[in-house]
Coordinates of C-alpha atoms and ligand atoms in Angstrom, one line a residue:
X1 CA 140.2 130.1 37.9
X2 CA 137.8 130.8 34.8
X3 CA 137.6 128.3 32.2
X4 CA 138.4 129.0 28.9
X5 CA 134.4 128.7 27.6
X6 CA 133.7 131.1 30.7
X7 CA 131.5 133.0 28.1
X8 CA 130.1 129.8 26.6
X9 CA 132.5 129.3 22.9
X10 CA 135.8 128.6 22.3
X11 CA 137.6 131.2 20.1
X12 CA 138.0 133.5 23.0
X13 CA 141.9 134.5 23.1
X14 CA 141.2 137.3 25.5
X15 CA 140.4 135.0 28.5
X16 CA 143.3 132.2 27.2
X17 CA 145.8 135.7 27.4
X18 CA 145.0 136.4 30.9
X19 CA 145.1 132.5 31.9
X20 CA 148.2 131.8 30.0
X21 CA 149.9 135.2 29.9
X22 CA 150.3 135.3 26.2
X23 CA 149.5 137.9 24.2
X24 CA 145.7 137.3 22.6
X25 CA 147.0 137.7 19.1
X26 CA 149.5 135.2 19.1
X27 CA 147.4 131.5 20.1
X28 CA 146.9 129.4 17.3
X29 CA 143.0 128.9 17.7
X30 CA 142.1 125.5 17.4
X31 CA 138.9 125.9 20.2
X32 CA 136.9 128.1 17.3
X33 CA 136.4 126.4 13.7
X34 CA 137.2 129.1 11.6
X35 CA 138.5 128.5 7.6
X36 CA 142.6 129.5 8.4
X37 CA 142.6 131.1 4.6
X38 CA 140.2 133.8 5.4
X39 CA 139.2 136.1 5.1
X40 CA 138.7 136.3 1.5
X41 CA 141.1 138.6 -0.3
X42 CA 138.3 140.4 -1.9
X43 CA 136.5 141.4 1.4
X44 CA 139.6 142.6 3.3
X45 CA 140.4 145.1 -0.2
X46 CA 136.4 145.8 -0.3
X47 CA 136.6 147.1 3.2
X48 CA 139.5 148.7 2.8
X49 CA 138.1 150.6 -0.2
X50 CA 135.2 151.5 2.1
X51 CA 136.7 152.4 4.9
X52 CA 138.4 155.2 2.9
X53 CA 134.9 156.1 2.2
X54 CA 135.6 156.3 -2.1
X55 CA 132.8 153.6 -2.6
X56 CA 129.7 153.5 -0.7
X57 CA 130.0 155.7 2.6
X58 CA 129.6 151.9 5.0
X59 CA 130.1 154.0 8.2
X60 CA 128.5 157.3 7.8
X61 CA 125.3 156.0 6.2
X62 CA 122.7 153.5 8.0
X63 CA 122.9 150.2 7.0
X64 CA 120.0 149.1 4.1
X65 CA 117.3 147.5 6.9
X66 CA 116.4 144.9 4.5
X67 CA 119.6 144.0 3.5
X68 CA 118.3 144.3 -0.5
X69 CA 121.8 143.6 -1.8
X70 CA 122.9 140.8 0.2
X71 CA 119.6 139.0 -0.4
X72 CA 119.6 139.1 -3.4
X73 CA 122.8 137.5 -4.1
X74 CA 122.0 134.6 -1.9
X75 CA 119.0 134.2 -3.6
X76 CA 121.0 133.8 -6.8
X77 CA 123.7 131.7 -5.1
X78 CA 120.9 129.3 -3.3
X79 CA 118.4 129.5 -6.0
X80 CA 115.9 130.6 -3.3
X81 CA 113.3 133.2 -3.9
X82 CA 114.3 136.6 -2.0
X83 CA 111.4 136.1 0.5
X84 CA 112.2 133.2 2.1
X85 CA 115.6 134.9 3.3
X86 CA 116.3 137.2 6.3
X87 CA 119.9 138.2 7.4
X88 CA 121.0 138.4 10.7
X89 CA 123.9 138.9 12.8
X90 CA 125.4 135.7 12.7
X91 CA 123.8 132.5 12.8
X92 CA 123.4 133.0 16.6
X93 CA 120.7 136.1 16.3
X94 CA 118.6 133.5 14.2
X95 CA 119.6 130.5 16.8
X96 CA 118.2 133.0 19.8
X97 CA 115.2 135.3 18.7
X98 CA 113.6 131.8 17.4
X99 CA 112.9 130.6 20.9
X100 CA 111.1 134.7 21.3
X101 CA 109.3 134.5 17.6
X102 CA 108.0 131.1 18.0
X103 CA 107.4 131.0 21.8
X104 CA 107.2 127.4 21.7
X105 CA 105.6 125.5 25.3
X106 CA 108.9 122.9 25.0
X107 CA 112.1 123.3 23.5
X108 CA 113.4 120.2 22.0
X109 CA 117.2 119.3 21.9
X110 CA 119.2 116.4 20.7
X111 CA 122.2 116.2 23.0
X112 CA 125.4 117.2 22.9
X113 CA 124.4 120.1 20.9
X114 CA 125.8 123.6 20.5
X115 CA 124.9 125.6 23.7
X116 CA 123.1 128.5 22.5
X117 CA 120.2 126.2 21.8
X118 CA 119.7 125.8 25.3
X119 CA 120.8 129.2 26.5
X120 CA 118.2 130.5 24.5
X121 CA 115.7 128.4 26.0
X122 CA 116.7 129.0 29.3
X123 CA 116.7 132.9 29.3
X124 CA 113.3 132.8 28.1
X125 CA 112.3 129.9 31.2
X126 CA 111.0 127.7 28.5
X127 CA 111.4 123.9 29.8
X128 CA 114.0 122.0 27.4
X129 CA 113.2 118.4 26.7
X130 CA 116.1 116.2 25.7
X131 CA 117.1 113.2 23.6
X132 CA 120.7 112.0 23.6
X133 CA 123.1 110.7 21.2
X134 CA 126.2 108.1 22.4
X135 CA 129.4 107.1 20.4
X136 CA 128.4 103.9 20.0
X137 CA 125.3 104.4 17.4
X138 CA 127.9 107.2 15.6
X139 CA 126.1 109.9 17.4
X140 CA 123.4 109.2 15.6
X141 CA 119.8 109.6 16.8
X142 CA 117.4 107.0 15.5
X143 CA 114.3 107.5 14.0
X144 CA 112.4 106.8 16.6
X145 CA 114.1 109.2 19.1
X146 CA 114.1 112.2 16.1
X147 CA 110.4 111.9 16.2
X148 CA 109.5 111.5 19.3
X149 CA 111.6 114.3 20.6
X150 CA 109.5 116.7 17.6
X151 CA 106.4 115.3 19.3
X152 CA 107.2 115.7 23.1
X153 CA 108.3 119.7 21.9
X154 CA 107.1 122.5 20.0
X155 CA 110.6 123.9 18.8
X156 CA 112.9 121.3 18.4
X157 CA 116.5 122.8 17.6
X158 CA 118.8 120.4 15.1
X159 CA 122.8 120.6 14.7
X160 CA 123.4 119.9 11.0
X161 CA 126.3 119.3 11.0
X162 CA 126.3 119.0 14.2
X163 CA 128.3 120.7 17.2
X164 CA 130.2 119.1 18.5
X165 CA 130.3 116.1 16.9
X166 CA 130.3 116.8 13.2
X167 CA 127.4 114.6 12.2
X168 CA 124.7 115.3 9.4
X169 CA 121.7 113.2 9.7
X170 CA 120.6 111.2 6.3
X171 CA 119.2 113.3 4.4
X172 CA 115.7 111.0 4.5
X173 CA 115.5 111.0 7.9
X174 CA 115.7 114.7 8.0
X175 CA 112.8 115.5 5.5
X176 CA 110.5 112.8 7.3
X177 CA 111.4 114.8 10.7
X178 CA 110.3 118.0 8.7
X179 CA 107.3 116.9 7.4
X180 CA 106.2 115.2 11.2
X181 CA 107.0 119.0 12.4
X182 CA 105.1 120.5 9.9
X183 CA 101.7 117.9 11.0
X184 CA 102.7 118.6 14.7
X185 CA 102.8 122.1 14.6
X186 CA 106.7 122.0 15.6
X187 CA 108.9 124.2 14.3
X188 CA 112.0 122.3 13.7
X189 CA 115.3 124.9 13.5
X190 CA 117.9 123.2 11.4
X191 CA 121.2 124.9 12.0
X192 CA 123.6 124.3 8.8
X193 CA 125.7 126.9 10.4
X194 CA 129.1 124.0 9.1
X195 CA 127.3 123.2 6.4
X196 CA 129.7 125.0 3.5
X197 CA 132.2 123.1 5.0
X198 CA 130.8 119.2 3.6
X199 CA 131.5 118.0 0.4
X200 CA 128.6 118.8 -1.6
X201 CA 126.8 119.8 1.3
X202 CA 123.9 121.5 -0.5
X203 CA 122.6 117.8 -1.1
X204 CA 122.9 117.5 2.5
X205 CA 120.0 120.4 2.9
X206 CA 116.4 120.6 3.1
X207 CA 117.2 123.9 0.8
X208 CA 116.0 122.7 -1.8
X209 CA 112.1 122.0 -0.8
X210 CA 111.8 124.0 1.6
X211 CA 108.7 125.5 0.4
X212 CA 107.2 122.2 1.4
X213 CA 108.5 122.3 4.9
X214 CA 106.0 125.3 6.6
X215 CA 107.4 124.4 9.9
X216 CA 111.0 123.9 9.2
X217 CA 113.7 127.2 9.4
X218 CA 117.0 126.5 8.1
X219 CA 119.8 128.8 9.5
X220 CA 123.1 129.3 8.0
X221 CA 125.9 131.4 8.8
X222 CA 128.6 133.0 6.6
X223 CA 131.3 133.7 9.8
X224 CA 132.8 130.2 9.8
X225 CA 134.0 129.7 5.9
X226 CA 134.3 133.2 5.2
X227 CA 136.3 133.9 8.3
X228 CA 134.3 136.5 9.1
X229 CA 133.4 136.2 12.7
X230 CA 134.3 139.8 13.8
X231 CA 131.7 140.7 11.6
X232 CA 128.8 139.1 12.6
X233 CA 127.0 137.5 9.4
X234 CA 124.5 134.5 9.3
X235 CA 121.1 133.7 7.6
X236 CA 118.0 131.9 7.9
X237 CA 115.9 130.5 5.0
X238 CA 112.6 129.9 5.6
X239 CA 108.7 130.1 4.5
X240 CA 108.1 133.4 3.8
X241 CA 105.2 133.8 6.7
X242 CA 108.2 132.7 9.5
X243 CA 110.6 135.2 7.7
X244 CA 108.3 137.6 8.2
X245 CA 107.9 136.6 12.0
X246 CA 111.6 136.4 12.6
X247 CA 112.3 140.0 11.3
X248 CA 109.9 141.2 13.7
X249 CA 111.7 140.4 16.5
X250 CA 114.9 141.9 15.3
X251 CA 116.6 144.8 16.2
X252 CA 116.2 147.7 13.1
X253 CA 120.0 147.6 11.7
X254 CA 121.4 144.6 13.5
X255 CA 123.6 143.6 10.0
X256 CA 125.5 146.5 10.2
X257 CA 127.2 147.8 6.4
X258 CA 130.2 146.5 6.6
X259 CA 128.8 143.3 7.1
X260 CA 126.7 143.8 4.4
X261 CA 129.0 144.5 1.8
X262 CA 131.4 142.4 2.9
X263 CA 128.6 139.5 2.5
X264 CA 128.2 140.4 -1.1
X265 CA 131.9 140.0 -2.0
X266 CA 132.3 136.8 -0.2
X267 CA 129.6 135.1 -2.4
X268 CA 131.4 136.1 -5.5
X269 CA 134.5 135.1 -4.7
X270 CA 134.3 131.3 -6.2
X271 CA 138.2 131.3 -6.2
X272 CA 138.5 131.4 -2.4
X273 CA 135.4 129.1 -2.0
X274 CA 137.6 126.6 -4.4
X275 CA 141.0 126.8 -2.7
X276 CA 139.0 126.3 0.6
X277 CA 137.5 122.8 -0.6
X278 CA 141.3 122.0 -1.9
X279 CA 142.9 122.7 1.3
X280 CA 140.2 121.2 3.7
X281 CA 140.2 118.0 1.8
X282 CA 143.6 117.7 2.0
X283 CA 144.2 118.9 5.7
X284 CA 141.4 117.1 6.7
X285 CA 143.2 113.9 6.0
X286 CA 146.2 114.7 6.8
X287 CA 145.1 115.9 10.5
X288 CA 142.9 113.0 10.5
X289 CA 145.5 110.5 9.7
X290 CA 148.2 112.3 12.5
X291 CA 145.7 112.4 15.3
X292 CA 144.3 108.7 14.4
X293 CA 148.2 107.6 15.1
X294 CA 148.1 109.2 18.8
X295 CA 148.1 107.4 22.0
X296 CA 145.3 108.0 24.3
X297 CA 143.1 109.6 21.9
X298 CA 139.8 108.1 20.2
X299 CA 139.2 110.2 17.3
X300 CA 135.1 110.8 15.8
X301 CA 136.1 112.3 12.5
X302 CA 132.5 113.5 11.5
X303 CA 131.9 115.7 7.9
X304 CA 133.3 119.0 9.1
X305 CA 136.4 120.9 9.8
X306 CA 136.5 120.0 13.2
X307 CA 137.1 116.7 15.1
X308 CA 135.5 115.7 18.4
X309 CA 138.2 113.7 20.0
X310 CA 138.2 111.2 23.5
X311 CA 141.0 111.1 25.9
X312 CA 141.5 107.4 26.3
X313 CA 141.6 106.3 30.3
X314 CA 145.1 106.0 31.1
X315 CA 146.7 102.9 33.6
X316 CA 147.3 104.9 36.0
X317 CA 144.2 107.3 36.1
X318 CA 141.5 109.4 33.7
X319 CA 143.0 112.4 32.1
X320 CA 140.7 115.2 31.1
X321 CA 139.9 118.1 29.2
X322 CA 140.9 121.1 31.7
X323 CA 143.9 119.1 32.1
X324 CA 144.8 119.0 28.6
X325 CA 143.2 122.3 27.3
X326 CA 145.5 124.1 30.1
X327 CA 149.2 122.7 28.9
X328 CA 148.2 123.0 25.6
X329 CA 147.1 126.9 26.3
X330 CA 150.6 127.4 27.9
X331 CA 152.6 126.1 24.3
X332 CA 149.9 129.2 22.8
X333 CA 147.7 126.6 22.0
X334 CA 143.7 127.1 21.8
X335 CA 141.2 123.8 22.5
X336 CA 138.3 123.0 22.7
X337 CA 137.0 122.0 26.1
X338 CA 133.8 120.1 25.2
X339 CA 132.8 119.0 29.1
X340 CA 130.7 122.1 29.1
X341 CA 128.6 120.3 26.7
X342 CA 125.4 118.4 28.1
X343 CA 125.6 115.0 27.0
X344 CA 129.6 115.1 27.1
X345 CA 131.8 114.6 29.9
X346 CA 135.9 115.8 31.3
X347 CA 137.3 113.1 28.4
X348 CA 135.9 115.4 25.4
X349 CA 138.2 118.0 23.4
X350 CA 137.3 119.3 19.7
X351 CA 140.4 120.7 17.6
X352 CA 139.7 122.8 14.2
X353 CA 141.2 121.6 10.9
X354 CA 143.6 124.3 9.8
X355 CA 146.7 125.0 8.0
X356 CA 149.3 122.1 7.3
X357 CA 152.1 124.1 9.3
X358 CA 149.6 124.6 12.7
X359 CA 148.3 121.4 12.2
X360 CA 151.9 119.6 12.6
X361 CA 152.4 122.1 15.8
X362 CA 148.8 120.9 17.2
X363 CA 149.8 117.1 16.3
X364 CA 153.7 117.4 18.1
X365 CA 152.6 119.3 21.1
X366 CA 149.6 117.0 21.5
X367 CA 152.1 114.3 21.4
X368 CA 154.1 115.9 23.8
X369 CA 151.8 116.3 26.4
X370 CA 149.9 112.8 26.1
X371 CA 153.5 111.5 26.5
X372 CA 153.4 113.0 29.6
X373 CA 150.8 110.8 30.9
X374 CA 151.1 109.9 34.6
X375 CA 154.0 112.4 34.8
X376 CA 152.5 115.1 35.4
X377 CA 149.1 114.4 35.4
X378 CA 147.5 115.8 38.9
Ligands
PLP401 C1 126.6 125.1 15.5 C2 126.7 126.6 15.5 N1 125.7 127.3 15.0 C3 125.8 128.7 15.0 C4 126.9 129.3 15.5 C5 126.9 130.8 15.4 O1 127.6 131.3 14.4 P1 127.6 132.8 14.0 O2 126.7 133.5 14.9 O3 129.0 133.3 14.1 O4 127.1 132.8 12.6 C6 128.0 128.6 15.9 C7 129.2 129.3 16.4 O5 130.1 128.8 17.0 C8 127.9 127.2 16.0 O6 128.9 126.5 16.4

């Protein structure tokens, strides 16, 4: 039987249909962390407008190479000079043609960490070294660890937030890391892929000085809070030397025009950014609070819009992931199953944070099935 992360992510309805024999389109996706308000208004009537070819022709011209228009308006949105910017598609082209660009002897990764760190390492046969983080220190790695790791590696990859466990690192610890990359000749890849989603998160960044930080390549992608993930859209912000590098190695036109223009109008659109803050603060609280209240679950609540979550070891036996991920699936119900992730094990799930409504139906079938315990367990 494939699993539901047979292609390595959550979010992917078309293998949950076959499994559970429900139509793709109607799972409430709670395995992907995607904002539930999105997209923006302005994008969907933007592409609309396009596709009716009145404005700019987006599919009968080639895409700008240089993405001129969308670089810009990050540039004004981040207060980052143009040339320390390169667009890709997704976060994930930045996350895998770094490990090619870079070609670093050692890959380092803090563990668990989002998988396409380590896929990209291991495609290439570059040996990973690993560092792990546990529960008890709040996932946290300590200083010690975080530099030692940038030592013993010359790329060291960095969650941030993290995957899955929704941690930032202090914002201290994180420039000292930097600047120990920069004298070690490691490139430290900071992915603030989840980043939109903390409160204030641009204090959270190294965005601000990055000019100081030769080694260090932020990436960012715009799929998650705009809701855009069928379009592929994600950034890095580096020096402009490793800019330079990193578009190399890309493929001429990989951010296509839809994506583009559709970038453009999402950084405008401050209303939706606003209602987003407003609803995840409140849903965030409110999911928080429901899932806190369950039996058998030990909830990690992190900065994000997701929630790593630990099935408790039951009287009568361990219940795990698989087995909770599969009667969830059958209700149309999308989880994360986070065993696949190195440094986790069977008890790990992650749910998204979305609207109040499929919240309450993730809460009451959750605490349907964990009422099953020892029922139906095997
Ligand atoms: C931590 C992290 N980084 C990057 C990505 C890639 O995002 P995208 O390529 O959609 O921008 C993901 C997607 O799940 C992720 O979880």
């Amino acid at each position: 039987m494939n699993r539901l992360e047979q292609f390595g992510h959550g979010g992917d309805r078309w293998t949950a249909g076959e499994r559970f024999g429900i139509h793709p389109a109607d799972f409430v996706d709670f395995s992907a962390n995607i904002n539930p308000l999105g997209p923006p208004e302005s994008v969907v009537h933007l592409l609309q407008e396009a596709l009716k070819d009145s404005g700019v022709p987006l599919l009968s011209q080639y895409p700008d190479p240089d993405c001129r228009g969308l670089r810009q308006a990050l540039a004004e949105k981040l207060d980052v000079e143009p040339e320390y910017l390169a667009v890709g598609n997704g976060g994930a082209e930045w996350i895998d043609l770094a490990a090619a660009v870079f070609q670093p002897d050692r890959v380092g990764l803090m563990l668990p960490s989002f998988a396409e760190y380590a896929a990209a390492a291991e495609k290439r046969g570059l040996p990973i070294v690993t560092a792990t983080v546990n529960p008890q220190r709040g996932w946290q790695p300590d200083r010690r660890q975080l530099l030692q790791l940038i030592h013993r590696s010359d790329l060291v990859y960095l969650g941030h937030p993290n995957n899955p466990t929704g941690t930032l690192l202090p914002l201290a610890l994180l420039e000292e890391a930097a600047e120990e990359a920069a004298q070690a000749g490691t490139v430290l890849v900071v992915d603030e892929a989840f980043l939109d989603f903390v409160e204030h998160g641009e204090q959270h960044s190294l965005i601000r000085r990055i000019s100081v930080f030769p080694t260090t390549v932020l990436l960012r992608s715009m799929t998650k809070f705009y809701a855009l993930p069928g379009l592929r859209l994600g950034f890095a912000v580096s020096h402009p030397d490793n800019i330079r590098r990193l578009r190399q190695y890309q493929i001429p036109w990989s951010v296509n025009g839809l994506a583009q223009a559709a970038g453009v109008a999402a950084l405008k659109d401050r209303d939706f950014e606003k209602r987003t803050r407003t609803w995840l603060t409140e849903e965030r609280s409110f999911l928080l609070r429901e899932l806190d209240q369950l039996d058998g679950v030990e909830v990690f609540p992190g900065e994000v819009n997701y929630f790593l979550l630990k099935l408790a070891d039951q009287p009568r036996g361990r219940f795990t992931a698989q087995w909770l991920q599969e009667r969830m699936g059958r209700q149309g119900i999308m989880i994360r199953d986070c065993s696949t992730y190195s440094g986790l094990d069977e008890r790990y799930v992650r749910v998204a944070v979305r609207s109040r409504e499929e919240n309450r139906r993730l809460v009451e079938a959750l605490r349907r099935v964990l009422g099953r315990v020892g029922v139906d367990q095997r």
